[in-house]
Amino acid sequence: VLEKYNLPETVDVLVVGAGYTGLTAGIIASDLGAKTIVLDAEESGKGASTRNGGMFGAHPRVGWEQLSLNFGKETADQIFKEASDSLIFVRELMRSENIYCDLVESGRLQLAWTQNDFEKQKKLVSVIEEKSNTSVKIIPKKELVHEIKTERYHGGVLFKDHCGINPLKFHNGLISALKRREVQIVENMPVFSIERKSDRYKVKCGNQVIFASNVIMATNGYTKHNFNWFKKRVFPVPSFLIATEDLPSDLIKELSPRGRMMVETRLKYSYFRISPNGKKIIFGGRAAMKPIPLILAAQRLKIVMHDIWPELKKYRLSHVWTGFTGYSFNHIPHVGQYNGIHYAMGYSGSGTVLAAYLGAKAAYQALNDPRGKTGYSNT
């Protein structure tokens, strides 16, 4: 039996989903003077917003030439520019809201699995330097010894401005920002239907109804089938993560001399880092394309991790967990509206920054604020 909540009968903005996207949308809507409420079908942040690896930075996953071919040069230029714009926006949000989330200015290293991947990286860097303000640097194989202790990679690209965060602390900081604004966040409140009624929406949630002037869908990889149009445009891909037991500090320094966030180019899409407390290695990747038992996921990730760092074979794991990333079919995030319902989703692996940034854009667009302009609305 669904609990009866003390919900308002009407609001200006109703946000569905209380992850990074929905919480940031709520902050912006409230600051624009809108009476706002945020609903979540489960506990706030139970999805990817608190379960991700804390890789903090965004760069286009699709090359400029492909973006230009599909959407035009202006949109391609804008999306590349927004790589740095989004990072600046979210860092300023952290500063202005006093969100302390163990942010470390580590840089993020994208490691080339093959020589061909490294050649592609060199081309990528030349385009990024031409089209955006993102600071990047090619790291040839002979210099990787200063970055990671392994022989598995053929070089890499260093995204100098990318960082690492504690994702749970970032999420908690956004919740605190909404509470200061007295914006209601209602957990365990599934939204069953959204129906247009003249100039507003009838939202059936739990066993209650709220009428909203504007609705923002912020469900990403957790979008349900009762919102079929959105569900067809973003699909959940599980990402699995493991954490080692506490390691000797000298071993951590040996494996990762500069403490970078690290990702790979191969399709396993492994990503790894030193934990925010500096005592563990956190290692994530695609142990499967569908949900599998966590013990099996841990076994698969261990094999990959030990191939990169054999030194870790004698150490145990302390944790394994999973969450869904939301992918669009063209690997480009989307922001816009459908039948008047605004949305931001499909971050395709760059959600720690783009979810908050594009959640803000969705709120600006819903309230007709010109700051809502973004190249991602043209994709």
C-alpha atoms as one frame of an Amber mdcrd trajectory, in Angstrom:
protein
   0.000   0.000   0.000   1.453   3.336  -1.061   1.875   5.831   1.733  -0.118
   9.046   1.578   2.196  12.036   1.350   1.463  15.666   2.015   1.935  16.772
  -1.569   0.926  20.110  -3.082  -2.039  20.122  -5.439  -0.284  22.335  -7.964
   3.320  23.264  -8.799   5.089  25.255 -11.465   7.717  22.577 -12.127   7.543
  18.867 -11.342  10.797  16.943 -11.805  10.736  13.157 -12.260  13.978  11.658
 -10.964  16.232  12.741  -8.095  19.701  12.015  -9.479  22.170  14.671 -10.617
  19.888  15.715 -13.493  16.708  16.131 -11.496  18.294  17.747  -8.462  20.148
  20.346 -10.546  17.004  21.017 -12.579  15.197  21.580  -9.277  17.841  24.042
  -8.083  17.638  26.081 -11.288  13.828  26.040 -11.418  13.606  27.190  -7.813
  16.132  29.968  -8.400  13.987  31.158 -11.305  11.107  31.569  -8.879   9.171
  28.417  -9.771   7.357  26.395  -7.128   9.147  23.084  -7.613   8.888  19.480
  -6.441  11.195  16.531  -7.199   9.849  12.964  -7.170  11.745   9.685  -7.296
  10.398   6.145  -7.617  13.046   4.886  -5.164  15.450   6.401  -2.682  17.026
   9.574  -4.001  20.304   8.766  -5.725  19.872   5.002  -5.577  20.804   4.854
  -9.262  23.957   5.850 -11.104  24.348   9.231  -9.395  25.771   7.581  -6.280
  27.095   4.389  -7.888  29.390   5.775 -10.580  33.178   5.819 -10.466  33.466
   9.568  -9.835  35.206  10.367 -13.135  34.519  14.091 -13.369  34.834  15.533
 -16.856  33.065  15.491 -20.202  34.317  15.388 -23.760  32.282  14.434 -26.853
  32.203  10.682 -27.371  31.498  11.275 -31.067  34.107  12.955 -33.253  33.665
  16.453 -34.684  33.502  15.227 -38.286  30.663  12.804 -37.500  28.809  15.450
 -35.489  29.231  17.916 -38.332  28.017  15.396 -40.903  24.935  14.506 -38.853
  23.984  17.857 -37.347  25.979  20.597 -39.072  29.199  22.439 -38.295  27.597
  24.937 -35.926  26.165  22.217 -33.684  29.433  20.261 -33.785  31.362  23.368
 -32.742  28.900  24.110 -29.952  29.047  20.585 -28.523  32.842  20.643 -28.503
  32.784  24.055 -26.809  30.391  22.785 -24.164  32.905  20.197 -22.995  34.713
  22.936 -21.077  31.554  24.996 -20.447  29.903  22.092 -18.645  32.911  21.451
 -16.430  33.090  25.135 -15.500  29.354  25.221 -14.755  29.381  22.226 -12.411
  32.522  23.350 -10.611  30.912  26.735 -10.043  27.772  24.976  -8.774  29.936
  23.111  -6.261  31.599  26.332  -5.177  28.430  28.406  -4.856  26.561  25.678
  -2.965  29.520  24.743  -0.746  29.483  21.151  -1.980  32.535  19.333  -0.669
  32.840  16.052  -2.524  36.537  15.126  -2.343  37.243  16.829  -5.653  40.807
  16.125  -6.756  42.365  17.827  -9.764  43.933  14.637 -11.018  43.455  14.845
 -14.755  41.967  11.913 -16.650  44.079   9.636 -18.818  42.470   7.817 -21.744
  44.715   4.816 -22.436  45.166   3.424 -25.957  44.666  -0.343 -26.071  46.165
  -0.673 -29.578  48.562   1.308 -31.725  45.678   2.089 -34.053  43.763   3.525
 -31.080  46.754   5.737 -30.303  46.863   7.053 -33.879  43.181   7.931 -33.564
  43.909   9.702 -30.294  46.471  11.933 -31.958  43.867  13.000 -34.501  41.343
  13.543 -31.719  43.718  15.827 -29.845  44.284  18.020 -32.884  40.519  18.498
 -33.299  39.949  19.157 -29.590  42.702  21.778 -29.549  41.158  23.462 -32.583
  37.503  23.280 -31.574  37.388  23.655 -27.787  39.081  25.107 -24.734  39.707
  21.650 -23.303  43.336  21.199 -22.281  44.705  17.923 -23.670  48.112  16.331
 -24.116  49.340  13.244 -25.963  51.294  10.835 -23.768  53.494   8.504 -25.881
  54.071   4.952 -24.686  57.580   5.637 -23.416  56.201   8.281 -21.035  53.416
   6.110 -19.637  55.828   4.795 -17.001  55.261   8.097 -15.181  51.483   7.558
 -15.238  50.786   3.844 -14.710  52.793   0.705 -14.014  51.796  -1.622 -16.845
  52.897  -2.637 -20.326  49.378  -3.050 -21.674  48.891   0.311 -23.381  50.326
   2.049 -26.433  50.045   5.633 -25.258  47.249   7.903 -24.161  45.569  11.276
 -24.004  45.619  13.327 -20.826  42.581  15.536 -20.228  44.296  17.936 -17.854
  41.186  19.654 -16.445  39.265  16.501 -15.598  38.964  15.559 -11.939  37.830
  12.891  -9.529  34.986  13.242  -7.035  33.135  11.239  -4.426  29.804  10.777
  -6.259  27.741  10.212  -3.115  29.018  13.416  -1.517  28.214  15.371  -4.693
  24.688  13.972  -4.680  24.251  14.772  -0.990  25.447  18.305  -1.663  22.771
  18.807  -4.318  20.120  17.514  -1.901  21.306  19.994   0.728  21.097  22.804
  -1.832  17.443  21.937  -2.517  16.629  21.682   1.163  18.013  25.178   1.717
  15.579  26.336  -0.956  12.767  24.414   0.773  12.161  22.367  -2.379  10.364
  19.130  -1.515  12.103  15.881  -2.551   9.741  12.919  -2.303  11.253   9.426
  -2.370   9.499   6.130  -3.118   6.978   8.056  -5.181   6.657   6.445  -8.630
   5.105   8.498 -11.403   2.616   6.374 -13.327   1.322   8.797 -15.943   1.609
  12.365 -17.212  -1.463  13.651 -19.049  -1.836  17.007 -20.771  -4.808  18.973
 -19.446  -5.198  22.297 -21.237  -2.269  24.449 -20.116  -0.932  22.076 -17.459
  -0.174  18.421 -16.765  -2.000  15.940 -14.591   0.667  13.807 -12.958  -0.449
  10.598 -11.268   2.131   9.698  -8.638   1.693   7.013  -6.023  -1.994   7.176
  -5.174  -2.143  10.945  -5.574  -2.347  13.574  -8.313  -0.357  16.773  -8.808
  -1.094  19.379 -11.469   2.074  20.914 -12.893   2.632  23.758 -15.338   5.896
  22.119 -16.451   7.313  18.599 -16.178  10.971  17.600 -16.511  11.879  13.946
 -17.091  15.231  13.171 -15.469  15.197   9.390 -15.324  18.004   8.521 -17.786
  18.970   4.820 -17.499  16.101   4.176 -15.091  13.286   5.280 -17.420  10.254
   2.977 -17.103   8.114   1.458 -19.870   5.094   3.584 -18.986   7.020   6.463
 -20.607   7.576   4.621 -23.844   8.692   7.528 -26.039  11.544   8.302 -23.658
  12.284   4.641 -23.007  12.856   4.080 -26.725  15.505   6.802 -26.818  17.685
   5.810 -23.915  18.716   2.301 -22.988  20.291   1.100 -19.744  23.761  -0.395
 -19.846  24.970  -1.871 -16.556  28.362  -0.836 -15.317  29.988  -2.942 -12.629
  32.610  -1.800 -10.135  34.890  -3.447  -7.613  37.059  -2.011  -4.868  40.142
  -3.634  -3.414  40.790  -3.958   0.271  43.005  -1.217   1.712  46.391  -1.333
  -0.005  49.865  -0.259   1.125  50.383   3.382   0.240  53.660   2.655  -1.529
  51.931   0.085  -3.771  49.233   2.587  -4.771  51.938   5.119  -5.591  53.766
   2.499  -7.658  50.673   1.495  -9.657  49.412   5.046 -10.233  52.278   7.514
  -9.673  50.199  10.626 -10.394  46.829   9.466  -9.156  45.012  10.000 -12.452
  41.476   9.007 -13.295  42.002   6.388 -16.030  39.880   4.919 -18.807  40.581
   2.622 -21.754  39.784   2.689 -25.443  38.897  -1.029 -25.756  35.273  -2.137
 -25.790  35.445  -3.505 -22.260  35.626   0.184 -21.352  37.522  -0.415 -18.143
  37.963   2.621 -15.924  39.902   2.837 -12.704  41.166   5.199 -10.057  42.454
   5.544  -6.529  39.518   5.741  -4.130  38.679   9.161  -2.641  40.173   8.100
   0.704  43.436   7.165  -1.042  43.488   3.587   0.258  41.934   1.419  -2.471
  41.808   0.886  -6.207  38.333   1.225  -7.675  37.988  -0.656 -10.958  34.920
  -0.547 -13.188  33.840  -1.797 -16.577  31.369  -3.749 -18.674  31.490  -7.171
 -17.094  28.281  -7.817 -19.044  25.776  -5.960 -21.223  22.906  -7.090 -19.029
  22.483  -7.580 -15.262  24.410 -10.565 -13.902  25.121 -11.780 -10.344  27.570
  -9.462  -8.602  29.876 -12.333  -7.684  30.266 -13.194 -11.381  30.825  -9.540
 -12.265  33.519  -9.302  -9.599  35.282 -12.363 -10.968  35.307 -10.959 -14.493
  36.529  -7.540 -13.427  39.275  -9.074 -11.300  40.642 -10.940 -14.337  40.865
  -7.699 -16.312  42.319  -5.739 -13.387  44.951  -8.402 -12.691  45.952  -8.417
 -16.358  46.740  -4.716 -16.057  48.140  -4.855 -12.529  49.335  -8.403 -11.617
  50.571  -6.944  -8.322  46.958  -6.897  -7.081  46.445 -10.671  -7.319  47.363
 -11.236  -3.697  44.867  -8.683  -2.403  41.185  -9.251  -1.707  38.180  -7.234
  -2.790  36.137  -5.294  -0.261  33.151  -4.269  -2.404  31.332  -4.948  -5.663
  28.358  -2.987  -6.959  26.524  -1.965 -10.102  24.357   0.741 -11.631  22.832
   1.631 -14.998  24.334   4.207 -17.317  21.891   5.677 -19.804  23.001   5.485
 -23.439  21.415   7.099 -26.453  21.594   5.225 -29.739  23.968   7.781 -31.264
  26.001   8.112 -28.025  25.084  11.792 -27.754  23.075  13.208 -24.821  19.693
  14.709 -25.669  17.912  17.730 -24.216  14.542  18.929 -25.413  10.819  18.416
 -25.100   8.222  15.938 -26.282   4.552  16.921 -26.168   5.643  19.770 -23.927
   7.419  17.488 -21.427  11.046  18.570 -21.057  13.867  16.100 -20.602  17.617
  15.553 -20.397  19.084  12.057 -20.690  21.367   9.672 -22.586  24.712  10.871
 -21.204  26.434   7.768 -22.557  29.086   7.556 -19.858  29.717  11.256 -19.146
  26.998  11.790 -16.583  28.953  13.111 -13.620  29.263  16.454 -15.389  26.704
  16.412 -18.204  23.810  15.202 -16.037  24.020  18.260 -13.817  24.835  20.632
 -16.675  22.065  19.421 -18.965  19.612  19.123 -16.087  20.122  22.860 -15.659
  19.603  23.402 -19.396  16.316  21.462 -19.266  15.068  23.653 -16.415  16.052
  26.834 -18.235  14.257  25.615 -21.361  11.135  24.636 -19.433  10.908  28.162
 -18.035  11.812  29.891 -21.327  15.101  31.256 -20.069  17.653  31.940 -22.865
  20.378  30.255 -20.806  18.798  26.967 -21.877  20.464  27.112 -25.268  22.703
  24.114 -25.902  24.042  22.234 -28.882  22.701  19.034 -27.378  19.163  20.174
 -28.205  20.014  19.848 -31.904  20.887  16.160 -31.790
